[in-house]
Amino acid sequence: MSLTQLRYFVAVAEEGHAGRAALRLHVSQPPLSRQIRALEEELGVALFDRTAKGMSLRPDGAALLPRAKQILSDVASLADGIRTRPAPNRS
Amino acid sequence: MSLTQLRYFVAVAEEGHAGRAALRLHVSQPPLSRQIRALEEELGVALFDRTAKGMSLRPDGAALLPRAKQILSDVASLADGIRTRPAPNRS
DNA sequence: CATGCTTACGGATCACGTAACCATG
DNA sequence: CATGGTTACGTGATCCGTAAGCATG
């Protein structure tokens, strides 16, 4: 499991559509599809239902979504927090 | 920034020694050294002091350590939580 | 037959391990 | 000169993008 996979998963979950998620992420659909599938295989569960209209969350995917977003948010704030701390002054 | 880099960072921080960290992670020292350096460059700060005895945490590294451990722990529990949830029954 | 996810395939990028190198006490 | 981190270098794996394939309404 990688942060990239979590980012891709969140984008697809929020867009409900791999094409739009790919645009949002500036990648093409195949890598997206592959990473989602790899994540599902690693976890051993189906995260989405593939319909003719797009991809919709299944229960396990819905359970994963908020936690994935939390982790990504934590990672981002960690990076920013360190980067914007050139010296330990809190004046 | 990748989860691998955070794992490498935590191992070196806790061991205070790249050689032992490498054994613990089942990799060799050079990849470890490179990933730590890449992380430092990405963040724009020095995380460790390189001494003749090993690597010791600098203030920015000490600030990063607990947050990195938290994220890794969250990721692990997320994966386990989904994996051990074959059906959404909470009987 | 139009839309949307998936598989095939070739090429670039990244990460590792061995070996050689450099610094410190 | 022994210990420990770093750089060099070649190889193997991973990931992407284009193109072709397949399913559904």
Tab-separated table of C-alpha atoms (C1' of nucleotides) in Angstrom, chain D residues 6-19:
chain	number	residue	atom	x	y	z
D	6	DT	C1'	28.457	8.014	1.156
D	7	DT	C1'	29.122	7.815	-3.921
D	8	DA	C1'	29.617	4.964	-8.350
D	9	DC	C1'	27.723	1.836	-11.215
D	10	DG	C1'	25.196	-1.798	-13.344
D	11	DT	C1'	20.858	-4.612	-13.055
D	12	DG	C1'	16.073	-5.670	-12.019
D	13	DA	C1'	11.629	-4.180	-10.900
D	14	DT	C1'	7.921	-0.718	-11.090
D	15	DC	C1'	5.027	2.711	-13.304
D	16	DC	C1'	3.459	5.326	-16.933
D	17	DG	C1'	1.222	6.341	-21.581
D	18	DT	C1'	-0.593	4.810	-26.144
D	19	DA	C1'	-3.285	1.590	-28.339
